[in-house]
Amino acid sequence: MIIVAVILFGINTLMSAAKTDRKNIENVFIITAVFWLLLTVILGIIMALNFAFYFISGSHLQLLKMHVHIGFVGWFLLLVIGVASKLMPMFLIVHKLPRKLLKYAYYLINAGLILLSVGYYYFPEIWFLALSGSLVIAGVILFLRFNYVAFNKRIRKKLDVGMKLSATAFILLAISLFLGTLSVLSPKFLGAYQTRIEIAYGVLIVFGFLTALVLGQTYKTLPFIIWLKKYQSKVGKIKVPLPMELYSDKLANYHYYTFVSGIIMLMIGILASEVIAIQISSGLLILTAALYNYNVFKIILHKEKK
Amino acid sequence: MNLDSLTNEEQKILELVRTVMDPEVAVNVVDLGLIYEVHYQEERKRIHVVTTLSTRGCPLGDTIMRNIEVVIEDQYPGMDVDVELVWEPEWNPDMITEAGRAAIDG
């Protein structure tokens, strides 16, 4: 049923893509991401069945690594790149960007991911995985470079809280890449820090990059969805609030700082193995979640002006 | 584009359109450089506004265009208001006025 659901989702996405007269790289990223999602789900189900019937020999851990990377890089990262490449220039008000960077990023990430997936199961040699991973990393660096150019050329110099969180997400992604590279290369000088860096890599991607992106993009999408629903038919007839007035900007900025401090403390806690730092970071991240939720409910429960 | 050679009536219409905001950047559509032409055709009972959007697929595009239509219709009852969306010439940030730039960073 899960596979059928994903296939239906894929068909829906492809049909939407077919309707557009503009075939651009952003769309290609999104369509490719859907294919990787399908593969991720199929592989996940095969792994689950393998626990019961054991028909695939070899290390389950390698399959799991393949599954995680296909899911994260193939589905999530490609989807994020496709959507962000369209939205970030739109929100920053910037044109004429080096879109070739996105094309190169597309080829590098997909080539790297194919090699990485095959390598995890058939050829789990460090040099091969490092080479495959470096293709993915090179692609992501090109995407980050695209965003950096957009950021520098932007007309809108003052960033709102949604864009501040989104920009922070990409900085955290760059740091995650660095930690991920260290994890794969596992140089000897890391010693006891090797495991801590591996944990920091995984935690920073989920609690850092993904969370910052979700927090930031909430403020760039949810207020507009609610605003359109409540005020689309009233614009021009009565004075309507702006979408950004549907939430508390002050609280959003507070949770920007609690989030950034929380992530810094979390990294210190993991890398230095300091429980107190992790406990402080938990407090800061809980506070972030509470303030964020307050704003989300404030937006969702917004009562329209008559 | 005819914004440099507007009649008095067309100038009045442009000032009405100036009350329409892009909800994302909170700047009016005239200072954003989104309005290309305004035509007041009294004998045909028609007001024709040629506009663009800063990006294709802008989810607020329909709302902005409807807003332009509503503010004009409100002041010019009996006139046929036609708001036309075009993609040529393609909008670029150089079209933002000085006032628009100041407001964006306000």
Short mmCIF file of C-alpha atoms in Angstrom, two decimals:
data_model
loop_
_atom_site.label_atom_id
_atom_site.label_comp_id
_atom_site.label_asym_id
_atom_site.label_seq_id
_atom_site.Cartn_x
_atom_site.Cartn_y
_atom_site.Cartn_z
CA MET A 1 0.00 0.00 0.00
CA ILE A 2 2.91 2.35 0.76
CA ILE A 3 4.42 1.67 -2.68
CA VAL A 4 1.04 2.27 -4.35
CA ALA A 5 0.69 5.54 -2.42
CA VAL A 6 4.15 6.68 -3.53
CA ILE A 7 3.46 5.64 -7.14
CA LEU A 8 0.21 7.64 -7.09
CA PHE A 9 2.08 10.61 -5.63
CA GLY A 10 4.71 10.22 -8.38
CA ILE A 11 2.07 10.10 -11.12
CA ASN A 12 0.41 13.19 -9.67
CA THR A 13 3.74 15.05 -9.63
CA LEU A 14 4.58 13.99 -13.20
CA MET A 15 1.15 15.06 -14.44
CA SER A 16 1.60 18.47 -12.81
CA ALA A 17 5.07 18.79 -14.35
CA ALA A 18 3.73 17.84 -17.78
CA LYS A 19 1.25 20.72 -17.66
CA THR A 20 3.92 23.40 -17.42
CA ASP A 21 5.33 24.88 -20.61
CA ARG A 22 8.62 25.72 -18.89
CA LYS A 23 11.01 22.79 -18.58
CA ASN A 24 13.60 24.12 -16.17
CA ILE A 25 16.21 22.58 -13.93
CA GLU A 26 14.13 23.21 -10.78
CA ASN A 27 11.39 20.96 -12.16
CA VAL A 28 13.93 18.31 -13.16
CA PHE A 29 15.29 18.24 -9.59
CA ILE A 30 11.78 17.69 -8.20
CA ILE A 31 10.83 14.97 -10.70
CA THR A 32 14.10 13.12 -10.08
CA ALA A 33 13.54 13.39 -6.33
CA VAL A 34 10.23 11.55 -6.72
CA PHE A 35 11.99 8.67 -8.49
CA TRP A 36 14.49 8.43 -5.64
CA LEU A 37 11.60 8.46 -3.14
CA LEU A 38 10.09 5.46 -4.87
CA LEU A 39 13.43 3.64 -4.72
CA THR A 40 13.82 4.56 -1.04
CA VAL A 41 10.45 3.10 -0.16
CA ILE A 42 11.00 -0.07 -2.21
CA LEU A 43 14.40 -0.60 -0.60
CA GLY A 44 12.94 0.00 2.87
CA ILE A 45 10.25 -2.60 2.32
CA ILE A 46 12.75 -5.11 0.89
CA MET A 47 14.88 -4.62 4.01
CA ALA A 48 11.88 -5.16 6.28
CA LEU A 49 10.95 -8.35 4.40
CA ASN A 50 14.56 -9.49 4.55
CA PHE A 51 14.40 -9.47 8.35
CA ALA A 52 11.59 -12.03 8.15
CA PHE A 53 12.61 -14.18 5.17
CA TYR A 54 16.34 -13.48 4.78
CA PHE A 55 16.70 -13.67 1.01
CA ILE A 56 19.47 -11.07 0.62
CA SER A 57 22.87 -12.09 1.87
CA GLY A 58 25.41 -9.58 3.10
CA SER A 59 25.47 -6.81 5.65
CA HIS A 60 22.17 -5.32 6.64
CA LEU A 61 24.04 -2.26 7.87
CA GLN A 62 25.32 -1.52 4.36
CA LEU A 63 21.77 -1.79 3.02
CA LEU A 64 20.62 0.56 5.74
CA LYS A 65 23.31 3.10 4.80
CA MET A 66 22.24 2.83 1.16
CA HIS A 67 18.60 3.32 2.20
CA VAL A 68 19.39 6.36 4.38
CA HIS A 69 21.52 8.07 1.72
CA ILE A 70 19.06 7.43 -1.12
CA GLY A 71 16.29 8.80 1.08
CA PHE A 72 18.17 11.78 2.36
CA VAL A 73 20.20 12.81 -0.69
CA GLY A 74 18.02 11.45 -3.48
CA TRP A 75 14.62 12.36 -2.16
CA PHE A 76 15.01 15.06 0.41
CA LEU A 77 18.08 16.97 -0.76
CA LEU A 78 17.08 16.99 -4.45
CA LEU A 79 13.60 18.14 -3.47
CA VAL A 80 15.01 20.90 -1.25
CA ILE A 81 17.37 22.05 -4.01
CA GLY A 82 14.59 22.06 -6.61
CA VAL A 83 12.19 24.04 -4.45
CA ALA A 84 14.83 26.35 -2.92
CA SER A 85 16.33 27.23 -6.33
CA LYS A 86 12.95 28.63 -7.29
CA LEU A 87 11.90 30.16 -3.98
CA MET A 88 15.12 31.71 -2.66
CA PRO A 89 15.68 34.06 -5.66
CA MET A 90 11.96 34.89 -5.55
CA PHE A 91 12.04 35.82 -1.86
CA LEU A 92 15.34 37.69 -2.16
CA ILE A 93 14.20 39.53 -5.33
CA VAL A 94 17.13 38.66 -7.53
CA HIS A 95 17.44 37.84 -11.22
CA LYS A 96 20.09 36.68 -13.69
CA LEU A 97 21.69 34.02 -11.52
CA PRO A 98 24.31 31.49 -12.70
CA ARG A 99 21.82 28.68 -13.35
CA LYS A 100 24.57 26.52 -14.89
CA LEU A 101 25.69 25.85 -11.32
CA LEU A 102 22.37 24.09 -10.72
CA LYS A 103 22.79 21.90 -13.82
CA TYR A 104 26.28 20.82 -12.77
CA ALA A 105 24.99 20.24 -9.22
CA TYR A 106 22.25 18.00 -10.62
CA TYR A 107 24.63 15.76 -12.56
CA LEU A 108 27.22 15.59 -9.77
CA ILE A 109 24.73 14.73 -7.01
CA ASN A 110 22.92 12.06 -9.03
CA ALA A 111 26.13 10.48 -10.34
CA GLY A 112 27.60 10.49 -6.82
CA LEU A 113 24.45 9.01 -5.31
CA ILE A 114 24.26 6.18 -7.86
CA LEU A 115 27.91 5.29 -7.22
CA LEU A 116 27.45 5.61 -3.45
CA SER A 117 24.39 3.34 -3.46
CA VAL A 118 26.10 0.67 -5.54
CA GLY A 119 29.30 1.06 -3.52
CA TYR A 120 27.65 0.54 -0.13
CA TYR A 121 26.51 -2.94 -1.08
CA TYR A 122 28.93 -4.20 -3.74
CA PHE A 123 32.10 -2.27 -3.15
CA PRO A 124 32.28 -0.81 0.36
CA GLU A 125 35.88 0.37 0.04
CA ILE A 126 36.67 3.66 1.75
CA TRP A 127 38.30 5.24 -1.33
CA PHE A 128 35.33 4.37 -3.55
CA LEU A 129 32.76 5.66 -1.05
CA ALA A 130 34.85 8.80 -0.49
CA LEU A 131 35.06 9.41 -4.25
CA SER A 132 31.29 8.90 -4.67
CA GLY A 133 30.53 11.04 -1.66
CA SER A 134 32.82 13.80 -2.90
CA LEU A 135 30.76 14.03 -6.12
CA VAL A 136 27.63 14.57 -4.02
CA ILE A 137 29.43 17.09 -1.82
CA ALA A 138 30.77 18.95 -4.90
CA GLY A 139 27.20 19.17 -6.22
CA VAL A 140 25.88 20.52 -2.94
CA ILE A 141 28.74 23.05 -2.81
CA LEU A 142 27.68 24.31 -6.27
CA PHE A 143 24.10 24.66 -5.01
CA LEU A 144 25.35 26.54 -1.94
CA ARG A 145 27.41 28.73 -4.27
CA PHE A 146 24.23 29.48 -6.28
CA ASN A 147 22.52 30.58 -3.06
CA TYR A 148 25.54 32.63 -2.02
CA VAL A 149 25.46 34.53 -5.33
CA ALA A 150 21.70 35.07 -4.93
CA PHE A 151 22.24 36.27 -1.39
CA ASN A 152 24.91 38.79 -2.44
CA LYS A 153 22.97 40.10 -5.44
CA ARG A 154 19.72 40.47 -3.53
CA ILE A 155 17.76 43.70 -3.66
CA ARG A 156 16.12 42.93 -0.35
CA LYS A 157 19.04 43.50 2.02
CA LYS A 158 17.07 43.20 5.25
CA LEU A 159 16.17 39.57 5.87
CA ASP A 160 12.92 38.63 7.56
CA VAL A 161 12.92 35.84 10.13
CA GLY A 162 11.90 33.20 7.56
CA MET A 163 14.87 34.04 5.37
CA LYS A 164 17.24 34.29 8.34
CA LEU A 165 16.29 30.75 9.39
CA SER A 166 16.55 29.49 5.79
CA ALA A 167 20.01 31.07 5.37
CA THR A 168 21.03 29.48 8.69
CA ALA A 169 19.81 26.11 7.37
CA PHE A 170 22.21 26.32 4.42
CA ILE A 171 25.11 27.30 6.68
CA LEU A 172 24.32 24.26 8.86
CA LEU A 173 24.17 22.12 5.71
CA ALA A 174 27.69 23.27 4.79
CA ILE A 175 28.93 22.36 8.29
CA SER A 176 27.12 18.98 8.06
CA LEU A 177 28.93 18.30 4.80
CA PHE A 178 32.25 18.97 6.47
CA LEU A 179 31.40 16.61 9.35
CA GLY A 180 30.06 14.02 6.88
CA THR A 181 33.32 14.16 4.93
CA LEU A 182 35.28 13.58 8.14
CA SER A 183 32.98 10.66 9.00
CA VAL A 184 33.60 8.95 5.66
CA LEU A 185 37.33 9.63 5.49
CA SER A 186 37.78 8.76 9.21
CA PRO A 187 41.35 10.08 9.43
CA LYS A 188 43.42 8.51 12.20
CA PHE A 189 44.00 11.76 14.09
CA LEU A 190 40.30 11.84 15.00
CA GLY A 191 40.78 8.90 17.34
CA ALA A 192 38.03 8.81 19.97
CA TYR A 193 36.31 11.76 18.27
CA GLN A 194 35.37 9.64 15.23
CA THR A 195 32.11 8.36 16.74
CA ARG A 196 31.23 11.78 18.17
CA ILE A 197 31.69 13.37 14.73
CA GLU A 198 29.49 10.72 13.13
CA ILE A 199 26.77 11.44 15.71
CA ALA A 200 27.21 15.22 15.27
CA TYR A 201 26.89 14.77 11.47
CA GLY A 202 23.56 12.94 11.71
CA VAL A 203 22.20 15.18 14.46
CA LEU A 204 23.20 18.39 12.67
CA ILE A 205 21.46 17.33 9.48
CA VAL A 206 18.18 16.48 11.23
CA PHE A 207 18.07 18.93 14.15
CA GLY A 208 20.09 21.64 12.42
CA PHE A 209 19.62 21.79 8.66
CA LEU A 210 16.19 20.17 8.34
CA THR A 211 14.73 21.89 11.38
CA ALA A 212 16.02 25.37 10.43
CA LEU A 213 14.66 24.92 6.92
CA VAL A 214 11.24 23.82 8.17
CA LEU A 215 11.10 26.65 10.72
CA GLY A 216 12.12 29.24 8.14
CA GLN A 217 9.94 28.06 5.28
CA THR A 218 6.92 27.90 7.60
CA TYR A 219 7.08 31.69 7.82
CA LYS A 220 7.48 31.97 4.04
CA THR A 221 4.49 29.77 3.21
CA LEU A 222 1.91 29.24 5.99
CA PRO A 223 0.96 32.93 6.51
CA PHE A 224 0.40 33.26 2.74
CA ILE A 225 -1.78 30.14 2.57
CA ILE A 226 -3.99 31.38 5.41
CA TRP A 227 -3.92 34.97 4.12
CA LEU A 228 -5.07 33.89 0.65
CA LYS A 229 -7.87 31.82 2.15
CA LYS A 230 -9.09 34.63 4.41
CA TYR A 231 -8.47 37.73 2.31
CA GLN A 232 -8.18 36.80 -1.37
CA SER A 233 -11.72 37.96 -2.07
CA LYS A 234 -11.41 41.08 0.10
CA VAL A 235 -8.27 42.77 -1.21
CA GLY A 236 -8.99 46.26 -2.46
CA LYS A 237 -12.43 46.29 -0.80
CA ILE A 238 -11.36 46.56 2.84
CA LYS A 239 -8.03 47.23 4.49
CA VAL A 240 -6.48 43.81 4.96
CA PRO A 241 -3.44 42.92 7.07
CA LEU A 242 -0.22 41.77 5.41
CA PRO A 243 0.61 38.04 5.65
CA MET A 244 3.57 38.88 7.90
CA GLU A 245 1.14 40.48 10.37
CA LEU A 246 -0.51 37.13 11.02
CA TYR A 247 2.25 36.08 13.43
CA SER A 248 4.43 37.66 16.08
CA ASP A 249 7.67 38.70 14.45
CA LYS A 250 9.14 39.39 17.88
CA LEU A 251 8.55 35.81 19.10
CA ALA A 252 9.80 34.41 15.79
CA ASN A 253 13.03 36.34 16.25
CA TYR A 254 13.33 35.13 19.85
CA HIS A 255 13.06 31.52 18.71
CA TYR A 256 15.60 32.19 15.97
CA TYR A 257 18.14 33.00 18.69
CA THR A 258 17.08 30.16 21.02
CA PHE A 259 17.35 27.76 18.07
CA VAL A 260 20.83 28.90 17.01
CA SER A 261 22.09 28.87 20.63
CA GLY A 262 20.47 25.45 21.14
CA ILE A 263 22.22 23.97 18.11
CA ILE A 264 25.60 25.42 19.12
CA MET A 265 25.20 23.97 22.63
CA LEU A 266 24.12 20.62 21.17
CA MET A 267 27.23 20.42 18.98
CA ILE A 268 29.46 21.38 21.91
CA GLY A 269 27.70 18.77 24.03
CA ILE A 270 28.14 15.99 21.47
CA LEU A 271 31.71 16.80 20.42
CA ALA A 272 32.98 17.44 23.96
CA SER A 273 30.73 14.75 25.44
CA GLU A 274 29.35 17.26 27.95
CA VAL A 275 25.97 16.23 29.33
CA ILE A 276 25.26 19.66 30.81
CA ALA A 277 25.66 21.31 27.38
CA ILE A 278 23.22 18.80 25.88
CA GLN A 279 20.75 19.49 28.71
CA ILE A 280 21.00 23.26 28.16
CA SER A 281 20.52 22.74 24.42
CA SER A 282 17.42 20.60 25.11
CA GLY A 283 15.95 23.47 27.12
CA LEU A 284 16.69 25.98 24.37
CA LEU A 285 15.24 23.74 21.65
CA ILE A 286 12.09 23.06 23.71
CA LEU A 287 11.69 26.82 24.10
CA THR A 288 12.17 27.18 20.34
CA ALA A 289 9.48 24.57 19.71
CA ALA A 290 7.06 26.26 22.14
CA LEU A 291 7.49 29.73 20.58
CA TYR A 292 7.29 28.31 17.06
CA ASN A 293 4.10 26.41 17.91
CA TYR A 294 2.58 29.52 19.43
CA ASN A 295 3.15 31.37 16.16
CA VAL A 296 1.92 28.49 13.99
CA PHE A 297 -1.34 28.31 15.94
CA LYS A 298 -1.63 32.10 15.87
CA ILE A 299 -1.47 31.92 12.06
CA ILE A 300 -3.80 28.94 11.69
CA LEU A 301 -6.38 30.35 14.13
CA HIS A 302 -6.22 33.87 12.68
CA LYS A 303 -9.66 35.51 12.73
CA GLU A 304 -10.27 37.51 9.58
CA LYS A 305 -11.08 41.19 9.78
CA LYS A 306 -14.59 41.95 8.65
CA MET B 1 5.49 51.21 -21.80
CA ASN B 2 3.62 54.50 -21.58
CA LEU B 3 4.11 55.55 -17.96
CA ASP B 4 6.14 58.61 -19.01
CA SER B 5 3.34 60.01 -21.15
CA LEU B 6 0.17 59.51 -19.14
CA THR B 7 -2.86 61.77 -19.44
CA ASN B 8 -4.24 63.30 -16.25
CA GLU B 9 -6.90 60.58 -16.02
CA GLU B 10 -4.34 57.83 -16.54
CA GLN B 11 -2.13 59.42 -13.89
CA LYS B 12 -5.08 59.30 -11.48
CA ILE B 13 -5.56 55.61 -12.28
CA LEU B 14 -1.87 54.97 -11.68
CA GLU B 15 -2.16 56.61 -8.27
CA LEU B 16 -5.07 54.26 -7.48
CA VAL B 17 -2.98 51.29 -8.53
CA ARG B 18 -0.23 52.58 -6.25
CA THR B 19 -2.44 51.53 -3.30
CA VAL B 20 -2.10 47.89 -4.34
CA MET B 21 0.63 46.11 -2.40
CA ASP B 22 2.63 43.01 -3.17
CA PRO B 23 1.81 41.18 0.09
CA GLU B 24 5.19 39.41 0.18
CA VAL B 25 7.45 42.48 0.07
CA ALA B 26 4.89 45.02 1.36
CA VAL B 27 5.70 47.47 -1.45
CA ASN B 28 3.20 48.85 -3.92
CA VAL B 29 3.12 47.36 -7.42
CA VAL B 30 3.89 50.68 -9.15
CA ASP B 31 7.14 51.23 -7.24
CA LEU B 32 8.03 47.58 -7.80
CA GLY B 33 7.94 48.37 -11.53
CA LEU B 34 5.22 45.82 -12.22
CA ILE B 35 2.91 48.23 -14.07
CA TYR B 36 3.92 48.73 -17.71
CA GLU B 37 1.00 50.63 -19.23
CA VAL B 38 -2.20 52.41 -18.25
CA HIS B 39 -4.79 53.37 -20.89
CA TYR B 40 -7.97 55.30 -20.29
CA GLN B 41 -10.32 54.96 -23.29
CA GLU B 42 -13.36 57.08 -22.49
CA GLU B 43 -15.21 56.50 -25.78
CA ARG B 44 -14.88 52.72 -25.40
CA LYS B 45 -15.67 52.88 -21.67
CA ARG B 46 -12.52 50.86 -21.07
CA ILE B 47 -9.51 51.06 -18.77
CA HIS B 48 -6.62 48.87 -19.80
CA VAL B 49 -3.72 48.17 -17.42
CA VAL B 50 -0.73 46.16 -18.62
CA THR B 51 1.13 44.49 -15.78
CA THR B 52 3.70 41.81 -15.09
CA LEU B 53 4.88 39.83 -12.04
CA SER B 54 8.37 39.60 -10.59
CA THR B 55 8.43 35.85 -11.16
CA ARG B 56 6.40 33.29 -13.07
CA GLY B 57 4.29 31.03 -10.93
CA CYS B 58 3.99 33.66 -8.20
CA PRO B 59 1.21 32.29 -5.96
CA LEU B 60 0.04 35.83 -5.20
CA GLY B 61 -0.24 36.84 -8.87
CA ASP B 62 -4.00 36.34 -9.20
CA THR B 63 -4.64 38.23 -5.98
CA ILE B 64 -2.50 41.19 -7.05
CA MET B 65 -4.24 41.40 -10.43
CA ARG B 66 -7.67 41.14 -8.84
CA ASN B 67 -6.70 43.84 -6.37
CA ILE B 68 -5.73 46.21 -9.22
CA GLU B 69 -9.05 45.50 -10.91
CA VAL B 70 -11.07 46.11 -7.73
CA VAL B 71 -9.48 49.45 -6.79
CA ILE B 72 -10.06 50.81 -10.31
CA GLU B 73 -13.63 49.48 -10.61
CA ASP B 74 -14.45 51.05 -7.28
CA GLN B 75 -13.57 54.55 -8.54
CA TYR B 76 -14.69 54.08 -12.15
CA PRO B 77 -18.08 52.36 -12.02
CA GLY B 78 -19.47 51.66 -15.46
CA MET B 79 -16.04 51.31 -17.04
CA ASP B 80 -14.76 47.99 -18.31
CA VAL B 81 -11.48 47.33 -16.46
CA ASP B 82 -9.06 45.04 -18.23
CA VAL B 83 -5.90 44.04 -16.35
CA GLU B 84 -3.59 42.26 -18.77
CA LEU B 85 -0.68 40.11 -17.59
CA VAL B 86 2.40 40.08 -19.86
CA TRP B 87 5.85 38.49 -19.58
CA GLU B 88 7.59 40.68 -22.16
CA PRO B 89 9.58 42.69 -21.43
CA GLU B 90 10.72 40.46 -18.61
CA TRP B 91 10.67 42.20 -15.24
CA ASN B 92 14.02 42.79 -13.58
CA PRO B 93 15.07 44.54 -10.35
CA ASP B 94 16.27 47.61 -12.30
CA MET B 95 12.59 48.42 -12.82
CA ILE B 96 12.09 49.09 -9.09
CA THR B 97 11.90 52.81 -8.38
CA GLU B 98 14.09 54.54 -5.79
CA ALA B 99 11.07 54.78 -3.51
CA GLY B 100 10.48 51.05 -4.00
CA ARG B 101 14.07 50.21 -3.10
CA ALA B 102 13.85 52.32 0.03
CA ALA B 103 10.57 50.64 1.02
CA ILE B 104 11.97 47.13 0.46
CA ASP B 105 14.69 47.79 3.00
CA GLY B 106 12.39 49.93 5.17
#
